[in-house]
Coordinates of N, CA, C and O in Angstrom, one line a residue:
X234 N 353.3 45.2 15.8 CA 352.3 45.2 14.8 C 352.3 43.8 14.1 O 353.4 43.5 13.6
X235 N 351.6 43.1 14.1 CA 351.2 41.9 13.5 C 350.4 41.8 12.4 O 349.5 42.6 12.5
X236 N 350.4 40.9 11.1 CA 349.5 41.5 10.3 C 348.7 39.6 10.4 O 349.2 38.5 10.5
X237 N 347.4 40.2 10.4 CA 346.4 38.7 9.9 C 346.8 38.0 8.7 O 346.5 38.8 7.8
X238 N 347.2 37.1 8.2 CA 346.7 35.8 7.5 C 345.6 35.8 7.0 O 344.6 35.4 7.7
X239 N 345.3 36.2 5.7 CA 343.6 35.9 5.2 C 343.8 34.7 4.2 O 343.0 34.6 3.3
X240 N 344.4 34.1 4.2 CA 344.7 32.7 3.4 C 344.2 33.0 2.3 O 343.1 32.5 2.0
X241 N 344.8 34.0 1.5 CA 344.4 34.5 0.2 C 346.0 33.8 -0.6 O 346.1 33.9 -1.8
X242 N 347.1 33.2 0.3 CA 347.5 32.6 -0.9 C 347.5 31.3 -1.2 O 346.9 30.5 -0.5
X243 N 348.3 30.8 -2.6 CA 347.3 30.3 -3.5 C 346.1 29.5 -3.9 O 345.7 28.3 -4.0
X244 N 345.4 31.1 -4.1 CA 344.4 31.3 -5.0 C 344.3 32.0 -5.4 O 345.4 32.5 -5.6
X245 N 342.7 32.8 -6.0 CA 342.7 33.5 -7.4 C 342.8 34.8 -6.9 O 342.5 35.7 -7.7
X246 N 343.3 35.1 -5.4 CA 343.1 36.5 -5.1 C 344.4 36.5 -5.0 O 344.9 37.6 -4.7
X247 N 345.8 35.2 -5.2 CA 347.0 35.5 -5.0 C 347.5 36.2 -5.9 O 347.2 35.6 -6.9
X248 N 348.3 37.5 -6.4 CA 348.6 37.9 -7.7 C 350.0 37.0 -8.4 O 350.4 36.8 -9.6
X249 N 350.5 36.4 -7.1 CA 351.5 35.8 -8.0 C 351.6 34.2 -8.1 O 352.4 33.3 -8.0
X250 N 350.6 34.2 -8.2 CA 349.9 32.6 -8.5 C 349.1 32.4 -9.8 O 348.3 31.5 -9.9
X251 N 349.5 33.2 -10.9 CA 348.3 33.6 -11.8 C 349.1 33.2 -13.0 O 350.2 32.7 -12.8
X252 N 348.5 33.3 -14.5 CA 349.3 32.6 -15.4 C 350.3 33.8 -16.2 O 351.5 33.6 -16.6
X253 N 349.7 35.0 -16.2 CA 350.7 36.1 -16.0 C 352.2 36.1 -15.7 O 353.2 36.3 -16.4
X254 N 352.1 35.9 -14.7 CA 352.7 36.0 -13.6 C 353.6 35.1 -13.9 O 354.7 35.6 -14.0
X255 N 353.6 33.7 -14.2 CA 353.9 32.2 -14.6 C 355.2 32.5 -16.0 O 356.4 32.1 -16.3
X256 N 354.1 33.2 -16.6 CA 354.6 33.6 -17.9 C 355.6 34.6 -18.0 O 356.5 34.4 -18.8
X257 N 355.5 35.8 -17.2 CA 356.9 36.5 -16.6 C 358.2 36.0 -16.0 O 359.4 36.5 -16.0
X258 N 357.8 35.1 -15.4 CA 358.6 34.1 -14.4 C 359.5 33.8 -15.4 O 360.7 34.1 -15.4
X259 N 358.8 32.7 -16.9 CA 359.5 31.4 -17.7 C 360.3 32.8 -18.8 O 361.3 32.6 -19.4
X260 N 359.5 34.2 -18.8 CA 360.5 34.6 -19.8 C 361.6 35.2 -19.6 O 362.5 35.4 -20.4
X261 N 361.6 35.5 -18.2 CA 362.8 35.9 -17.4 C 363.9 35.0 -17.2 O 365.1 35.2 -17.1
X262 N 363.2 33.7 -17.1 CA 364.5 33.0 -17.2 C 364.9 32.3 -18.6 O 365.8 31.4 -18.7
X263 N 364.1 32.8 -19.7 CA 364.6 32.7 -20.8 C 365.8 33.6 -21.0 O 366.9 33.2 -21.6
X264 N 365.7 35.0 -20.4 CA 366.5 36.1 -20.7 C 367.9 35.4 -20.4 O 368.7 35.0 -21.2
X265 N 367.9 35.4 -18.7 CA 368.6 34.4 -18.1 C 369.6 34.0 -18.5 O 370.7 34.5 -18.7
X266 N 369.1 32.7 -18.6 CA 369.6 31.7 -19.5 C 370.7 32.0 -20.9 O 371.7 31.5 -21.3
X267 N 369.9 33.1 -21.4 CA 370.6 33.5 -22.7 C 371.6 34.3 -22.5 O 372.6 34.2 -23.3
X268 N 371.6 35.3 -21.4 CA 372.8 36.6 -20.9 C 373.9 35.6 -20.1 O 375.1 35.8 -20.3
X269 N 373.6 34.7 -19.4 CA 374.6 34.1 -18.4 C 375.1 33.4 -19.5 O 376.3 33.7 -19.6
X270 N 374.5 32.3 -20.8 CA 375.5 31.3 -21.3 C 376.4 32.5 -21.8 O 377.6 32.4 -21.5
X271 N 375.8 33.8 -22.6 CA 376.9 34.4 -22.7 C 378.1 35.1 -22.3 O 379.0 35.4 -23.0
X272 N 378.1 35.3 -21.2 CA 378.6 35.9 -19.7 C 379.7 34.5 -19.9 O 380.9 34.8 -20.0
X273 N 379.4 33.3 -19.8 CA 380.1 32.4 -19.7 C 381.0 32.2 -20.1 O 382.1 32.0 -19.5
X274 N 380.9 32.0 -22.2 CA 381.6 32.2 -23.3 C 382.5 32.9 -23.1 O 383.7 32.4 -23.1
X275 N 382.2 34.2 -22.9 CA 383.1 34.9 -23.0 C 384.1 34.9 -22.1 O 385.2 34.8 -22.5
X276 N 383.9 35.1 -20.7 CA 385.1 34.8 -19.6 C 385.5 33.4 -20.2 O 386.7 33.6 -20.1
X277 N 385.4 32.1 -20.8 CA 386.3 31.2 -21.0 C 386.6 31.4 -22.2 O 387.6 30.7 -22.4
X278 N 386.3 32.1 -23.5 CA 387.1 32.7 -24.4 C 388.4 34.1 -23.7 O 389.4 34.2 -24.4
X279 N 388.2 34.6 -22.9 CA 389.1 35.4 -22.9 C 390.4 34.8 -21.8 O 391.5 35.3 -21.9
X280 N 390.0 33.7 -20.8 CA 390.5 33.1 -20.0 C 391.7 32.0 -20.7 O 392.8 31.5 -20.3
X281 N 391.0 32.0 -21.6 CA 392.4 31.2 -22.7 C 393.5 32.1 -23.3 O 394.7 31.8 -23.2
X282 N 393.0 32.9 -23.8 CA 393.9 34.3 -23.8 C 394.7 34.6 -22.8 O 395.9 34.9 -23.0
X283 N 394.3 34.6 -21.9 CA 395.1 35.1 -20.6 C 395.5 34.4 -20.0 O 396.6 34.7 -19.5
X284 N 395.1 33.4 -19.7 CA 395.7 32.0 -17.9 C 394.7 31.0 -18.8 O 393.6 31.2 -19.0
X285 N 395.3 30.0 -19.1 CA 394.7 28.9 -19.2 C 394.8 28.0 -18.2 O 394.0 27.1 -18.4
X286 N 395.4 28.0 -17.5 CA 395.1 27.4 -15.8 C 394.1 27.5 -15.0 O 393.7 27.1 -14.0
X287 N 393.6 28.6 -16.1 CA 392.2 28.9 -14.9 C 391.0 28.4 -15.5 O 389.8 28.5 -15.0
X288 N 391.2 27.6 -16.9 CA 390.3 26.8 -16.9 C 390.1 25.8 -16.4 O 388.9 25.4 -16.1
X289 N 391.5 24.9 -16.1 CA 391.6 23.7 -15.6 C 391.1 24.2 -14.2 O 390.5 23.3 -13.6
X290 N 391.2 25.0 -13.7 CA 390.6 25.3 -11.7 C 389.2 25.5 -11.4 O 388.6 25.3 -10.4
X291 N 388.8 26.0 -13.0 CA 387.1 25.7 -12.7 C 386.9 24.7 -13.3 O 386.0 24.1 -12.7
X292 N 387.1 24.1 -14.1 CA 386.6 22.6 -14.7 C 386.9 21.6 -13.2 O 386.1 20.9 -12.7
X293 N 387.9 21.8 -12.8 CA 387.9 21.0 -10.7 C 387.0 21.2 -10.2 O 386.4 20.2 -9.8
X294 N 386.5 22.4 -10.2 CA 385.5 22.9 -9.1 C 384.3 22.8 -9.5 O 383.5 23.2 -8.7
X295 N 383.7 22.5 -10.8 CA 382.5 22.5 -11.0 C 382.5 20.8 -10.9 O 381.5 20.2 -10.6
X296 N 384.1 20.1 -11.5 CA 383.3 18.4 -11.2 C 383.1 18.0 -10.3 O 382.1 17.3 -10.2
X297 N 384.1 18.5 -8.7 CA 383.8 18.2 -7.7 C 382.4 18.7 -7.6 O 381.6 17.8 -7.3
X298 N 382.0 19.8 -7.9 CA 380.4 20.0 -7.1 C 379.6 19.1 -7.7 O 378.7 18.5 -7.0
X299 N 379.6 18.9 -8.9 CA 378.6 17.6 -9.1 C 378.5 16.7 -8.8 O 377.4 16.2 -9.0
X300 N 379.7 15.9 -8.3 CA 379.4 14.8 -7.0 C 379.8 15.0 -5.4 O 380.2 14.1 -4.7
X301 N 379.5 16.4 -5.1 CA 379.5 16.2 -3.7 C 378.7 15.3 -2.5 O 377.5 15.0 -2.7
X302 N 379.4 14.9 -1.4 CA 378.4 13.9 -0.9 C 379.4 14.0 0.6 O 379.2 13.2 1.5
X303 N 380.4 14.9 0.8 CA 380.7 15.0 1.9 C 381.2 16.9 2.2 O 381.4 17.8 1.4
X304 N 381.2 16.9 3.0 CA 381.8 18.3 3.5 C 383.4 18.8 3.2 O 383.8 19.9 3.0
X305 N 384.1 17.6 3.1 CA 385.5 17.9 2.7 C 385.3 18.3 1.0 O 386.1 19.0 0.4
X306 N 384.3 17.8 0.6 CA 384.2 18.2 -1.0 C 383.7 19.3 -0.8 O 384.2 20.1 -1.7
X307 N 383.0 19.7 -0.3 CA 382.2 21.3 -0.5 C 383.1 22.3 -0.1 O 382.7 23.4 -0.4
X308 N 384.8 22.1 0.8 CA 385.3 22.9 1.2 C 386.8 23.0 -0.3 O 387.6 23.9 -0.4
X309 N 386.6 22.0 -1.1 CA 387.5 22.0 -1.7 C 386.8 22.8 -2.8 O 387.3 23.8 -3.1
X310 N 385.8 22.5 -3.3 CA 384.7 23.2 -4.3 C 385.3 24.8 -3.7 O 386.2 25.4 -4.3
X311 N 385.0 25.1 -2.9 CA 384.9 26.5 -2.4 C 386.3 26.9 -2.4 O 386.5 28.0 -2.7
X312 N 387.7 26.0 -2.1 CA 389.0 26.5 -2.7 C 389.2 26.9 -3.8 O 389.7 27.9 -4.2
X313 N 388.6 25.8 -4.5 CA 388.9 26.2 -6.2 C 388.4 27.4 -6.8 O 389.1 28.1 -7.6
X314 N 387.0 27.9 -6.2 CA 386.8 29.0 -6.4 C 387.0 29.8 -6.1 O 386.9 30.8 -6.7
X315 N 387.6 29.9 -4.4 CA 388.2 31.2 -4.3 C 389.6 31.5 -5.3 O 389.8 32.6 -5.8
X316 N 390.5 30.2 -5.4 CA 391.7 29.8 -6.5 C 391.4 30.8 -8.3 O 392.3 31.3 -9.0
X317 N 389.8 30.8 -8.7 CA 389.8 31.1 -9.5 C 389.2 32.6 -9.5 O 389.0 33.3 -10.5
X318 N 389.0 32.8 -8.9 CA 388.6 34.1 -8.4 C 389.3 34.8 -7.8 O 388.6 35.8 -7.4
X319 N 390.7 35.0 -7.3 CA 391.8 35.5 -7.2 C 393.0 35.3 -8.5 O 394.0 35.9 -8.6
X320 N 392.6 34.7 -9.1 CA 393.4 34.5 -10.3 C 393.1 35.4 -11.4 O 393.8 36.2 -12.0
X321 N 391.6 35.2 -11.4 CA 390.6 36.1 -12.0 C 391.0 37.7 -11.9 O 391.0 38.6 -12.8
X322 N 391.2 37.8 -10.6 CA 391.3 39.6 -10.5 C 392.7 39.9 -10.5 O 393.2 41.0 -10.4
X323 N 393.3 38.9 -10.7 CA 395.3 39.0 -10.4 C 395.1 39.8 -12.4 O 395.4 40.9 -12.8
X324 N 394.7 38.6 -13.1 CA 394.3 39.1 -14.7 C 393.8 40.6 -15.0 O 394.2 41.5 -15.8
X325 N 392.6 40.7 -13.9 CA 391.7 42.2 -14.6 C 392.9 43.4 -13.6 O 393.1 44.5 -14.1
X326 N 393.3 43.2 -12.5 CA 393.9 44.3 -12.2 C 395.2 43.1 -11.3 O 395.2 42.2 -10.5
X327 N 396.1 43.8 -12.2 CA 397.7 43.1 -11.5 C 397.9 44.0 -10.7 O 397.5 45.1 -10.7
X328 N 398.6 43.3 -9.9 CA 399.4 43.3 -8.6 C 400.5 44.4 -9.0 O 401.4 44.1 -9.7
X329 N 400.4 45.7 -8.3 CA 401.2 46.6 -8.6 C 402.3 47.0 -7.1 O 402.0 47.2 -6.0
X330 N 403.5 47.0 -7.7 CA 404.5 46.9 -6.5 C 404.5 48.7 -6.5 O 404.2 49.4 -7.5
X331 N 404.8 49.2 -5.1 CA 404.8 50.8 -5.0 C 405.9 50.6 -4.2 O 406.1 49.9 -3.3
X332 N 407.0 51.8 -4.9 CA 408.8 51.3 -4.2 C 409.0 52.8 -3.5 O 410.0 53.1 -2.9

């Protein structure tokens, strides 16, 4: 089954080309914006509480990603975060020995 192409997008018959639409888009990532900074806050308020090592492992991994320019950087970015994401869950559920 193949479907035709009526080159209805963008234009006024696209629905999601429309200022509606535009305007759902910009408030959603208002929401966004506002749930994740706080999502943020708080994992690095409670991360000091708990491991402060694990701030220094993402503060690595977010500088390397902002000047990446080779592949050995993007593989180290991706260490750090797995580094802080195993640390992360070592915190929310420890390592329980069963004897």
């Amino acid at each position: 089954m193949t479907f035709e192409d009526t080159g209805a997008r963008y234009t006024i018959f696209d629905q999601y080309q429309s200022f509606a639409h535009s305007a759902r888009l910009a408030t959603l990532e208002g929401y966004l914006s506002e749930h994740l900074a706080r999502i943020a806050d708080e994992i690095l308020l409670r991360l000091d509480a708990s491991d402060p090592r694990l701030k220094d492992t993402l503060y690595s991994a977010f500088r390397v990603f902002e000047r990446i320019e080779t592949t050995d950087e993007i593989a180290q970015v991706a260490v750090s975060c797995r580094r802080f994401i195993a640390g992360l869950a070592d915190i929310l559920y420890p390592p329980v020995t069963k004897w």
